[in-house]
Coordinates of C-alpha atoms and ligand atoms in Angstrom, one line a residue:
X1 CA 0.0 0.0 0.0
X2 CA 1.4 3.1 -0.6
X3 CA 2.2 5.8 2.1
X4 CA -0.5 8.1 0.5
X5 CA -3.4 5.8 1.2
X6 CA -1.9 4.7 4.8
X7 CA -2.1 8.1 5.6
X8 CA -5.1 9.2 4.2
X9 CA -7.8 11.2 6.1
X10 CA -9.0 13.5 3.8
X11 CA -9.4 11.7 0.4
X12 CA -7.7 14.0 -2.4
X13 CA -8.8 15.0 -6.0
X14 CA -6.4 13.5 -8.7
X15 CA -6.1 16.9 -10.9
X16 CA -3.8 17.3 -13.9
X17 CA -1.2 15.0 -11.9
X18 CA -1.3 16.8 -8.7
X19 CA -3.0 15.3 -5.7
X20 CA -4.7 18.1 -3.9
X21 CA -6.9 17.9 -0.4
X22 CA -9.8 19.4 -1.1
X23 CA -12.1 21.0 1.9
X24 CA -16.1 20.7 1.4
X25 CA -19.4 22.5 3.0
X26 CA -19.9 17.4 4.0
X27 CA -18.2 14.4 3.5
X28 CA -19.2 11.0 3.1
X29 CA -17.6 8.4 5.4
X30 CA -15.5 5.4 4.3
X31 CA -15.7 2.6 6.7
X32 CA -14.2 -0.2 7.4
X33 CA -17.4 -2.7 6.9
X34 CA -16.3 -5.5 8.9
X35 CA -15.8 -3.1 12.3
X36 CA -17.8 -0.5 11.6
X37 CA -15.1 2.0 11.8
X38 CA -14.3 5.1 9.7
X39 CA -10.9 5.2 8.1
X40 CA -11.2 8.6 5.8
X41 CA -13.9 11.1 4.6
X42 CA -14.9 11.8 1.3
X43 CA -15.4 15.7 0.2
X44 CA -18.6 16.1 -1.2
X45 CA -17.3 19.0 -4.1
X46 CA -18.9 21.1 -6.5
X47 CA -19.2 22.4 -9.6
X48 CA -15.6 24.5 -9.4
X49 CA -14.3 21.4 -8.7
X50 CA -15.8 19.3 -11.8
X51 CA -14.8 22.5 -13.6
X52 CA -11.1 21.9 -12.6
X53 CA -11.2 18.4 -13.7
X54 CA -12.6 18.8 -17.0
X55 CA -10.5 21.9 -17.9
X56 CA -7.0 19.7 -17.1
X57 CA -8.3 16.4 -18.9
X58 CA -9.0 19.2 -21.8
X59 CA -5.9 20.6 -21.9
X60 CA -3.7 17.1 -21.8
X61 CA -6.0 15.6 -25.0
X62 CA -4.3 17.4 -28.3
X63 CA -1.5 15.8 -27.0
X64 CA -2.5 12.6 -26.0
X65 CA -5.1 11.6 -28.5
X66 CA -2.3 12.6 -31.1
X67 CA 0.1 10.0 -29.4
X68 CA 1.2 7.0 -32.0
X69 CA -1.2 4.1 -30.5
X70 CA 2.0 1.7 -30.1
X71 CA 3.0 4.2 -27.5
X72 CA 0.0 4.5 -26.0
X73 CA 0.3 0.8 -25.4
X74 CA 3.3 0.6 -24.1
X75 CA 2.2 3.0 -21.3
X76 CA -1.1 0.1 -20.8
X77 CA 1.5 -2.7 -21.0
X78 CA 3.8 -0.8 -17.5
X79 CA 0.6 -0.6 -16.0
X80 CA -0.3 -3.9 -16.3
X81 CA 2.6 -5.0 -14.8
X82 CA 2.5 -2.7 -12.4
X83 CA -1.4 -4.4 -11.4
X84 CA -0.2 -7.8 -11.3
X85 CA 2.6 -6.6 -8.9
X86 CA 0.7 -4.8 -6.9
X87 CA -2.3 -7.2 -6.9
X88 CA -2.3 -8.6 -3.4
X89 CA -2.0 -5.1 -1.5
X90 CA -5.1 -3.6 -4.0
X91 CA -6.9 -6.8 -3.0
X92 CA -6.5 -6.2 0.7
X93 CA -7.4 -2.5 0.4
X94 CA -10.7 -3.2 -1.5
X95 CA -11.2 -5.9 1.7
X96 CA -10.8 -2.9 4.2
X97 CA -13.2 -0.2 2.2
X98 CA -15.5 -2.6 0.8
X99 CA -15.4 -5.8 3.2
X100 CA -15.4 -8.2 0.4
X101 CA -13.4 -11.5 1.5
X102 CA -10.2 -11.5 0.2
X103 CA -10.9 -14.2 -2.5
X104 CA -13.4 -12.0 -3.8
X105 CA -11.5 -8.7 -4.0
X106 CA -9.1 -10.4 -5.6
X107 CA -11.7 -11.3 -8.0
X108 CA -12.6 -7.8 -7.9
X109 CA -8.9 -6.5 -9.2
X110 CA -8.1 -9.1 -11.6
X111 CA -11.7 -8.9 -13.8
X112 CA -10.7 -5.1 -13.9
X113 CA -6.7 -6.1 -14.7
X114 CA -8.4 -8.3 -17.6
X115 CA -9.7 -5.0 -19.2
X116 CA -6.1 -3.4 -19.0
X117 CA -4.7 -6.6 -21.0
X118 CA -7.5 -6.5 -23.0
X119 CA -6.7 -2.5 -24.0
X120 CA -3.0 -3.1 -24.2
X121 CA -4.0 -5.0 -27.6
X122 CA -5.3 -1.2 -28.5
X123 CA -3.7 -1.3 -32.1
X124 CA -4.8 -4.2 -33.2
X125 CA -8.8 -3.3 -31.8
X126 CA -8.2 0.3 -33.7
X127 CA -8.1 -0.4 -36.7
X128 CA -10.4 0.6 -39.6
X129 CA -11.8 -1.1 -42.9
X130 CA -10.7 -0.4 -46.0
X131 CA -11.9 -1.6 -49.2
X132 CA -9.7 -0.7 -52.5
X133 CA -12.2 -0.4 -55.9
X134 CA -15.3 0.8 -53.6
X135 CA -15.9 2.0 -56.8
X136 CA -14.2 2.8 -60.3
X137 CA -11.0 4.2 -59.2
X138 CA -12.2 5.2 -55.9
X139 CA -10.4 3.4 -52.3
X140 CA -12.5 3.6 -48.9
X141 CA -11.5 3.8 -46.0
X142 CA -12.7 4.0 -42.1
X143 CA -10.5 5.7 -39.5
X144 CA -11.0 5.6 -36.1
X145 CA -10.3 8.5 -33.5
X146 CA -11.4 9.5 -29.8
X147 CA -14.1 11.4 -28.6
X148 CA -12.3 14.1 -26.7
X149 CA -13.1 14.0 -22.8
X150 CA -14.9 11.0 -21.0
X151 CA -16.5 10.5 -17.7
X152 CA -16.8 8.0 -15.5
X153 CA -19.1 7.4 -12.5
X154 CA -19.1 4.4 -10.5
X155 CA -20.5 2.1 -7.6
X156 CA -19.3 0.9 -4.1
X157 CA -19.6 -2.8 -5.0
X158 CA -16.7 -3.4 -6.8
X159 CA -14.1 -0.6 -6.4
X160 CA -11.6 -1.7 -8.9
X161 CA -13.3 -3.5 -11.7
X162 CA -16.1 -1.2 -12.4
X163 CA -13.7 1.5 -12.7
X164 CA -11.7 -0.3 -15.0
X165 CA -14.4 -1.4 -16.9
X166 CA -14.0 1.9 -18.2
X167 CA -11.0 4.3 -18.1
X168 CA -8.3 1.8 -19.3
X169 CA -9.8 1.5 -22.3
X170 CA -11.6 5.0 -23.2
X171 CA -7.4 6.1 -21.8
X172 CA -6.2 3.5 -25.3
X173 CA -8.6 5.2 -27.2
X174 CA -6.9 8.4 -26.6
X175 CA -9.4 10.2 -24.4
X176 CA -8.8 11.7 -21.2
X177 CA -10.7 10.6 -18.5
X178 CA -12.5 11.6 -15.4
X179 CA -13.3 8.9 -12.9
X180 CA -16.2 10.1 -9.9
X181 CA -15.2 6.8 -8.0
X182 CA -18.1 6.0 -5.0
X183 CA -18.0 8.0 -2.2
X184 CA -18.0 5.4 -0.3
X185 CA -14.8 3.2 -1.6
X186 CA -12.7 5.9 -3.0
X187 CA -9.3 4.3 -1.8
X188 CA -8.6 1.9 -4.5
X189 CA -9.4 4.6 -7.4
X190 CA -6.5 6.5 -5.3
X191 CA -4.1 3.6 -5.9
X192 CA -5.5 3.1 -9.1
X193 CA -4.6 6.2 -10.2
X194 CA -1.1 6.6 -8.8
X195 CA -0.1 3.1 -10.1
X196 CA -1.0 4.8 -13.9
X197 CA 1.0 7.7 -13.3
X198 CA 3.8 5.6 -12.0
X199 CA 3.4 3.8 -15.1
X200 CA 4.4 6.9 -16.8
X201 CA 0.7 8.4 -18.1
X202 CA 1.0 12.4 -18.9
X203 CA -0.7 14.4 -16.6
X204 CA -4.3 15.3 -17.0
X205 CA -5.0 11.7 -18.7
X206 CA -6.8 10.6 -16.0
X207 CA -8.2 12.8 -13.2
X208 CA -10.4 11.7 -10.1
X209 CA -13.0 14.2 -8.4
X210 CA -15.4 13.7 -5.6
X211 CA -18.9 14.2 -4.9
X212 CA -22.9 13.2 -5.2
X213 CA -25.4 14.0 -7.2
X214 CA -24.4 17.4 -7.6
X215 CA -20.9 17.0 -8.9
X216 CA -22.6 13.9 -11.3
X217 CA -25.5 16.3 -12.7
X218 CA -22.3 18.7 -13.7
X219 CA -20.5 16.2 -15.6
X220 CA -23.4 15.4 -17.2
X221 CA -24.2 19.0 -18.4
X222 CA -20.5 20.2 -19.2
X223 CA -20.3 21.2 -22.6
X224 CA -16.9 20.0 -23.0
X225 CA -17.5 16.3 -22.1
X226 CA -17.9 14.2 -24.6
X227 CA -19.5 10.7 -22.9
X228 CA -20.6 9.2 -19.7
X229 CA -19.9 5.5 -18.6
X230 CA -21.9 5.1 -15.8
X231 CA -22.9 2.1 -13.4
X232 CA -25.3 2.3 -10.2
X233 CA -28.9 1.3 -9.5
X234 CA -31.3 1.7 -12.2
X235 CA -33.1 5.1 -11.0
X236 CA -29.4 6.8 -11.3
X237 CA -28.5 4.9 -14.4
X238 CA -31.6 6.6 -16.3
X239 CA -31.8 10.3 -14.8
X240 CA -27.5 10.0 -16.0
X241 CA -28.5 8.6 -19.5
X242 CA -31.1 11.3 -19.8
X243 CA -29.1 14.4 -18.3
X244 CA -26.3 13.3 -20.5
X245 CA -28.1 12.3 -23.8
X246 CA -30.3 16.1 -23.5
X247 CA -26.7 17.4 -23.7
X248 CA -25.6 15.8 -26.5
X249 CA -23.3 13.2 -24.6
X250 CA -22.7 9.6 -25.5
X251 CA -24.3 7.8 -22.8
X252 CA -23.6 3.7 -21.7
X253 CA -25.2 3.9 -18.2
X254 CA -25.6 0.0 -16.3
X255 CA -28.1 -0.1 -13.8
X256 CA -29.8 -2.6 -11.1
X257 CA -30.7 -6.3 -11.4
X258 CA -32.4 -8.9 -10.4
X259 CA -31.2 -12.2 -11.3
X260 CA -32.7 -15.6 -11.3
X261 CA -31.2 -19.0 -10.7
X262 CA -33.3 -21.9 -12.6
X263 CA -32.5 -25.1 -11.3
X264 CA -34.0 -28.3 -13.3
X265 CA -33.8 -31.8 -11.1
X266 CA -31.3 -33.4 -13.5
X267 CA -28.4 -31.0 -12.8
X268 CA -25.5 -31.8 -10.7
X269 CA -26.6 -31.2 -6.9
X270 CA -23.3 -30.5 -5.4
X271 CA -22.0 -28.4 -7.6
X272 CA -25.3 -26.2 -8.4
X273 CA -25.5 -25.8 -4.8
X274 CA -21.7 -24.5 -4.6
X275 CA -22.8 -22.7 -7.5
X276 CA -26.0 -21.3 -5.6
X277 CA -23.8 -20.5 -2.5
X278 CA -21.5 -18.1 -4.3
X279 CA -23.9 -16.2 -6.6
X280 CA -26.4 -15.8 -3.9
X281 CA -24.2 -14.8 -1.0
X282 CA -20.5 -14.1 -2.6
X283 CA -19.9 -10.6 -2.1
X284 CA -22.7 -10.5 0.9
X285 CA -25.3 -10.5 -2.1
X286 CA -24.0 -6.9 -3.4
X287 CA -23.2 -8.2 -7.1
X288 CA -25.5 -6.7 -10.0
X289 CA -24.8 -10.6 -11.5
X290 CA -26.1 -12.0 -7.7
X291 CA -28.3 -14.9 -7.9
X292 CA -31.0 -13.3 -5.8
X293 CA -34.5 -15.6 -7.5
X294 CA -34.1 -19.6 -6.7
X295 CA -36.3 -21.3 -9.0
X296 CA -36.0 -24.9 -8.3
X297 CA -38.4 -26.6 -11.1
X298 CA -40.3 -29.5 -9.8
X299 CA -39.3 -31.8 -7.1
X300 CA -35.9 -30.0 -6.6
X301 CA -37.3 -27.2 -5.2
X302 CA -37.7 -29.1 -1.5
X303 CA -34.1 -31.3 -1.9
X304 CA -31.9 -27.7 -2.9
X305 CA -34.1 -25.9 0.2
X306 CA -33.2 -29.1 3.2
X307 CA -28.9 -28.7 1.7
X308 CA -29.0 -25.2 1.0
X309 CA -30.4 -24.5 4.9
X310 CA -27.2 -26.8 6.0
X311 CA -25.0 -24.6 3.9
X312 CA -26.2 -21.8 4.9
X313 CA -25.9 -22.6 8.1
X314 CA -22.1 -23.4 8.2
X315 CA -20.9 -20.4 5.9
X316 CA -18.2 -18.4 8.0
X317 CA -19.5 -14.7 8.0
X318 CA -16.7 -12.1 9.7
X319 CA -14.7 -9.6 10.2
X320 CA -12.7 -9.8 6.3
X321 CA -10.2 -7.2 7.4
X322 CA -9.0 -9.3 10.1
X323 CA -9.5 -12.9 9.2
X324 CA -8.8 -14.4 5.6
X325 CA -10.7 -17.4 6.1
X326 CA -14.3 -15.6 6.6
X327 CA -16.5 -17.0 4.0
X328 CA -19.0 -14.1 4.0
X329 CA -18.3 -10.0 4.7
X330 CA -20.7 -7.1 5.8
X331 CA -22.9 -4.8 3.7
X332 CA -21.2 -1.3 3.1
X333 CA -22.9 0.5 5.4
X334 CA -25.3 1.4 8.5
X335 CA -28.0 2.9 5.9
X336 CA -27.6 -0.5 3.4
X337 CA -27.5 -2.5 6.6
X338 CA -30.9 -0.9 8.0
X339 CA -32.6 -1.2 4.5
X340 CA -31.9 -4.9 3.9
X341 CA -33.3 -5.8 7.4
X342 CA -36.2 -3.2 6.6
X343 CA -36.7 -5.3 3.4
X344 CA -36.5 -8.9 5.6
X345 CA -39.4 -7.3 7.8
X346 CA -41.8 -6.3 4.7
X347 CA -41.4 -9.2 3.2
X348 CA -41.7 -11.9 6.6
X349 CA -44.9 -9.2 7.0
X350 CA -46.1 -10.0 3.6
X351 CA -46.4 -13.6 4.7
X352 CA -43.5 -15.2 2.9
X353 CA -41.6 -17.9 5.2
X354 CA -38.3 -16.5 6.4
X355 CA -36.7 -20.2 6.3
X356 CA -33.3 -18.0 7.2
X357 CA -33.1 -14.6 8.8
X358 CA -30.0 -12.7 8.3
X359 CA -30.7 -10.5 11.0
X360 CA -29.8 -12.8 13.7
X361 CA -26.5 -14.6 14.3
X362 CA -24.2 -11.8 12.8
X363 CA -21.1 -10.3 14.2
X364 CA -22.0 -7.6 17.0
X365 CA -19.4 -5.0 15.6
X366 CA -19.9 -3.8 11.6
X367 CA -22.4 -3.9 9.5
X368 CA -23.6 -7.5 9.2
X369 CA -26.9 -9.4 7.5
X370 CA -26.2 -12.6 7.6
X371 CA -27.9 -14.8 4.5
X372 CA -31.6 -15.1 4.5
X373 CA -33.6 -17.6 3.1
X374 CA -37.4 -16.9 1.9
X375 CA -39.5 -19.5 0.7
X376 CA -42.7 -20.0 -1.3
X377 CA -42.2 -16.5 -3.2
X378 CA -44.4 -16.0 -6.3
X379 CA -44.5 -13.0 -9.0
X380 CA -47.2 -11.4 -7.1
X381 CA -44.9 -10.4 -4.4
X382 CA -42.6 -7.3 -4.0
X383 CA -39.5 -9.3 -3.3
X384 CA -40.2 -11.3 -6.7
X385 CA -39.2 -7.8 -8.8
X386 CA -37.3 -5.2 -5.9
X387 CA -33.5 -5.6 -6.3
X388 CA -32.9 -5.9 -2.5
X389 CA -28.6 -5.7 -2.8
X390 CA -27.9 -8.0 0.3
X391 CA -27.6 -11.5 0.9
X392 CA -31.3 -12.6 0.4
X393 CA -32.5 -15.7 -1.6
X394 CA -35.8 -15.9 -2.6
X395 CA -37.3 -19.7 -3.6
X396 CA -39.4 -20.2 -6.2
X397 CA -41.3 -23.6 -7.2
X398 CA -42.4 -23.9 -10.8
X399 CA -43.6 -26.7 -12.6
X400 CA -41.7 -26.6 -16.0
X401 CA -39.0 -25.1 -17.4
X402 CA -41.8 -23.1 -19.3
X403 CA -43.4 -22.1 -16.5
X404 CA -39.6 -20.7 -14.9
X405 CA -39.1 -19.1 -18.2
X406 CA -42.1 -17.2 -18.4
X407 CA -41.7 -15.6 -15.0
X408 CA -38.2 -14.4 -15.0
X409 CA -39.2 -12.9 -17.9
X410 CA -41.5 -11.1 -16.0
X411 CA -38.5 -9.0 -14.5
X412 CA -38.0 -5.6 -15.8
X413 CA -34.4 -6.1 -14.9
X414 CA -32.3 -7.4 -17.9
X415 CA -28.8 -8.3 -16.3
X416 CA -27.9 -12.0 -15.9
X417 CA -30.1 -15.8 -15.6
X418 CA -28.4 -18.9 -14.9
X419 CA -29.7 -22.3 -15.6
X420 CA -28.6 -25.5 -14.3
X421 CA -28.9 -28.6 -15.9
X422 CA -27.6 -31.5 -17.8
X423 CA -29.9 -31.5 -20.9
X424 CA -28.6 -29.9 -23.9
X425 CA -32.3 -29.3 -25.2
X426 CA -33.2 -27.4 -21.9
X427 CA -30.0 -25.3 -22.1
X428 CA -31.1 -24.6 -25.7
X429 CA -35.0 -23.4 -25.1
X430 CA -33.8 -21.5 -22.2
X431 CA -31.0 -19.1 -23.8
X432 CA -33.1 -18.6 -26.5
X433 CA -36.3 -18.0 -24.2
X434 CA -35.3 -15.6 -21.9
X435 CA -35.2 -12.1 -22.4
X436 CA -32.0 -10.6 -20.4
X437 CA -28.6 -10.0 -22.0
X438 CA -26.2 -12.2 -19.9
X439 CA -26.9 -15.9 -19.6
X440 CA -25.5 -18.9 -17.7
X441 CA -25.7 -22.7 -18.1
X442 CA -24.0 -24.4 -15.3
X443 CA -22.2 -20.9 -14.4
X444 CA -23.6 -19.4 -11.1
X445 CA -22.4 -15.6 -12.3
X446 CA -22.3 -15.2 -15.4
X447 CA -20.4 -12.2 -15.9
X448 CA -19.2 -11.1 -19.0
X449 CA -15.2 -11.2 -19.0
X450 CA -12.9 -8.5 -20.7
X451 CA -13.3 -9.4 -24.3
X452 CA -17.4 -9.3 -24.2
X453 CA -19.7 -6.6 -23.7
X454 CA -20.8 -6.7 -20.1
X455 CA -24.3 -7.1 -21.9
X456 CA -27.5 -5.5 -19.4
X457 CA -30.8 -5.2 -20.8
X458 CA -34.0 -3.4 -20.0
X459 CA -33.9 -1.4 -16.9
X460 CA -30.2 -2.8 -16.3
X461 CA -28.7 -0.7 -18.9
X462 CA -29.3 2.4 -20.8
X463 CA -27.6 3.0 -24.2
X464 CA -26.6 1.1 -26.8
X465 CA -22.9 0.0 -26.9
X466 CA -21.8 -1.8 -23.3
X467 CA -18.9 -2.1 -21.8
X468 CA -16.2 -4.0 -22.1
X469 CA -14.5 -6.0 -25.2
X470 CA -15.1 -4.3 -29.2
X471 CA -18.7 -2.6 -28.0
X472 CA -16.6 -0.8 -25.7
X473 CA -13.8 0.3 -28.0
X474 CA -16.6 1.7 -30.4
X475 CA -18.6 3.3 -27.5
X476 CA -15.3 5.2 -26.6
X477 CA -13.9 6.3 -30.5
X478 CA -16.4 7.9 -33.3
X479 CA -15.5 6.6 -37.1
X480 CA -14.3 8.6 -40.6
X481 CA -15.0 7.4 -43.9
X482 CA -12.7 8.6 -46.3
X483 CA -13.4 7.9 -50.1
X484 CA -9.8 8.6 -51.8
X485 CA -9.6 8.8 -55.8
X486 CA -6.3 9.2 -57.0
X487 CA -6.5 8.7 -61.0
X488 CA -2.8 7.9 -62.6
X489 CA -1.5 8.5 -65.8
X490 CA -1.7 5.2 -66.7
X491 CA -5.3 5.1 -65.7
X492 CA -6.2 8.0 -67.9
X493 CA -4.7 6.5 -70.6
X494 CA -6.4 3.2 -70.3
X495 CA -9.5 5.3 -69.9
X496 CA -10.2 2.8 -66.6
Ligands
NAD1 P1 -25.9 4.4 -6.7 O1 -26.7 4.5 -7.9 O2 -26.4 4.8 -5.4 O3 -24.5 5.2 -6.9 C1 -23.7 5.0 -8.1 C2 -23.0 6.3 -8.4 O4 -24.0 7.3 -8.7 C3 -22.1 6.8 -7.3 O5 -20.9 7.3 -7.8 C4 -23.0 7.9 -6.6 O6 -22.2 8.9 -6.1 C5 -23.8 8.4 -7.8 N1 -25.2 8.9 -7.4 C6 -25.9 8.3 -6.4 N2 -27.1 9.0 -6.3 C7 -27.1 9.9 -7.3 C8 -28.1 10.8 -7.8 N3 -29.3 11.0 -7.2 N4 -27.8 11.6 -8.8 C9 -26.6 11.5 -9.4 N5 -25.6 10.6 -9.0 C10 -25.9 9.8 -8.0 O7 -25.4 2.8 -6.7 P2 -24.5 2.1 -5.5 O8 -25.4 1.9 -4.3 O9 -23.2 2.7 -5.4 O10 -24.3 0.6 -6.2 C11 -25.3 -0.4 -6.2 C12 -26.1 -0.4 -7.5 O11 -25.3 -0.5 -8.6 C13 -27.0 -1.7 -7.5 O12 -28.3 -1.3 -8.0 C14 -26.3 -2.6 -8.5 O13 -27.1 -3.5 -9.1 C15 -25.7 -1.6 -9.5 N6 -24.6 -2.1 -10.2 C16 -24.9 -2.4 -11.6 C17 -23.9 -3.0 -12.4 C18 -24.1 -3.2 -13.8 O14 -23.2 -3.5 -14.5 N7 -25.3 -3.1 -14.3 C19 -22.6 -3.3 -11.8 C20 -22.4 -3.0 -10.4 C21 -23.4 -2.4 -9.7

């Protein structure tokens, strides 16, 4: 960790290549999840601020953008290595902002490091088309170049990936770049950021600012930003994609989900309930590709339920800053903390069976739900369609694989479905039955790696190119056709 982030109180803004410490009228607090303890405050800025930003990531694109791509690369390929060294220490630092386990921050940094190898490949994935003889005499040609400045805003769940789902890339397209990292888990954009510039990226390339609403409604107003990558719940995700389009901005903007597991009785029972384990309660349930619907067709509805109870039951839930084998971490926070448990009550009050309630059995210190376990849910209920962002399962019990198809598709949500099973035929009617842009067969999260658009649907994404792999490099570049005719002498004497 670098002696920056140990000593960090005050998170700084990341401006033209200068750290600055930045004062504000509030400040968010980053905690330490697992004890419940702050470690720094975030400044809530302003305008002026997001002014500063843009006006530096401005004044370092003529020179950046005009950069040969090779060397461009070569800049992505230090960084790279500069990740994988630095790997463990960014792991344990998203564990002590975020309280992921340490397995699954490192999850979190290497699905984000992917992105960097991906866009170290930046000259192969620039190139145009050409066509010679488009017609008589005449060559065509596509050229690709950047879009000038781009934005990103991000969530708390995963502090390095999401990120990095966007600025390496936009960075090898030859934009500038500025990240408005959560709030809530600024710490890793920090190191993010000074691992770049040790890798030897101009200053101004990439610039970090704080703040809410206020400081995201600016970027998405300025006239000299060019495009928004944003990811957050779904009622962010549209107000950015229509602030940003009404002001003439690219927009990619990846919002909430709510995914479904179908389970059909011929798949493999220990492994779909491993499977079930991790997408359901990996990441204490805060994954936009968490397994948050069980839908157990048939007979192994009641089998999964008597195993997954047992499983439940044994799964290690601690204190991830202190203790490398705890299975399961907190929430983020007091407020997501309060309005899982408020969404446990609701829902035990609607009637459901609370087969396992998170709220009991946790660690006294942090913020803690344990998993929760609801039982006999149909699409009539709230908990059926409300992304609830924590650790609770909700079982389903269908008769048919029809039956489960036709009420996921129910969801507006659009992210990810999983089905498990060991008929081809079944695999085959349900990816081309359901209606959401990220599917699984035998793959509990089924999230879209490097090279494929990270592929939301419906009210999980707003826009039209994703992010991630090609979609991504043509979100982040605009094309030019150039027709070229060039008649020789020869030509004109051969009256071709
Ligand atoms: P959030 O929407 O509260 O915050 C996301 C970003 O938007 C933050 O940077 C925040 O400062 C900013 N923001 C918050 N409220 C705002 C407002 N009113 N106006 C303008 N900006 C605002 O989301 P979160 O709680 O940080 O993250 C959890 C959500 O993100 C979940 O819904 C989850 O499903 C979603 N998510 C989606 C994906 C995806 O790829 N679709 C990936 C990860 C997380």
């Amino acid at each position: 960790m670098s002696a920056r982030i140990q000593e960090i109180k005050l998170v700084p803004v990341f401006i033209g290549g200068k750290w600055v410490n930045k004062t504000a009228e509030s400040y968010t607090n980053v905690f330490n999840p697992s004890k419940g303890e702050v470690i720094a405050q975030t400044p809530m800025l302003t305008n002026a601020d997001v002014e500063l930003a843009v006006q530096a990531a401005k004044l370092a694109y003529p020179a950046w953008s005009a950069l040969a791509v090779p060397k461009r690369a070569e800049i992505l390929f230090r960084y790279r290595t500069l990740l994988e060294q630095n790997m463990e220490t960014l792991a344990r630092l998203i564990t002590l902002e975020n309280g992921k386990t340490l397995d699954e921050a490192r999850g979190d940094i290497r699905r984000g490091f992917e992105v960097v190898e991906f866009a170290c490949g930046i000259s192969q994935l620039y190139k145009g088309e050409s066509l010679s003889q488009v017609a008589q005499n005449i060559d065509g040609q596509t050229i690709r170049e950047p879009l000038g400045v781009c934005v990103g805003i991000s969530p708390y769940n995963f502090p390095a990936m999401v990120p990095m789902w966007m600025f390496p890339l936009a960075i090898a397209c030859g934009n500038t770049f500025v990240l408005k990292p959560s709030e809530k888990v600024p710490l890793t954009a920090i190191r993010l950021a000074e691992l770049f510039q040790e890798a030897g990226l101009p200053d101004g390339v990439f610039n970090i600012v704080h703040g809410g609403s206020e400081v995201v409604d600016s970027l998405c107003t300025h006239p000299d930003v060019a495009a928004i990558s944003f990811v957050g719940s779904s009622h962010v995700a549209k107000h950015v994609y229509t602030l940003g389009s009404a002001n003439g901005k690219r927009v990619q903007a990846g919002g909430g989900a709510k995914n479904a597991l179908i389970v059909m009785p011929d798949a493999d029972p220990d492994a779909t309930l491993r499977a079930i384990m991790g997408s359901s309660f990996g990441c204490a349930g805060q994954r936009c590709m968490a397994g948050s619907l069980l839908v157990g067709v048939g007979d192994v509805h009641n089998q999964l339920k008597d195993r997954l109870v047992s499983n439940i039951d044994n799964l290690k839930v601690g204190d991830t800053s202190a203790d490398d084998l705890a299975e399961m971490g907190p929430v983020i926070d007091g407020s997501a903390q309060n309005r899982i448990n408020n969404v446990i009550e609701k829902v035990a009050a609607e009637g459901l069976k609370l087969v396992r309630d998170g709220r009991k059995n946790i660690p006294e210190n942090g913020f803690f739900v344990g998993p929760t376990l609801f039982e006999n849910v149909s699409t009539k209920h709230s908990i059926f369609s409300e992304e609830v962002f924590g650790p609770v399962l909700s079982m389903m019990n269908p008769k048919s694989i029809e039956e489960a198809i036709l009420w996921v598709n129910k969801l507006n949500y659009g992210n990810g479905a999983t089905l498990f099973t060991n008929s081809g035929a079944d695999a085959r009617q349900f990816t081309q039955g359901i209606k959401c842009g990220m599917l699984g067969i035998n793959v509990g999260v089924p999230a879209a790696m490097s090279i494929f658009p990270f592929s939301g649907w419906n009210d999980s994404f707003y826009g039209d190119l994703h992010m991630q792999g090609t979609e991504g490099v043509m979100f982040y570049t605009r094309q030019k056709i150039v027709l070229s005719r060039w008649d020789s002498t020869y030509q004109r004497q051969m009256g071709w």
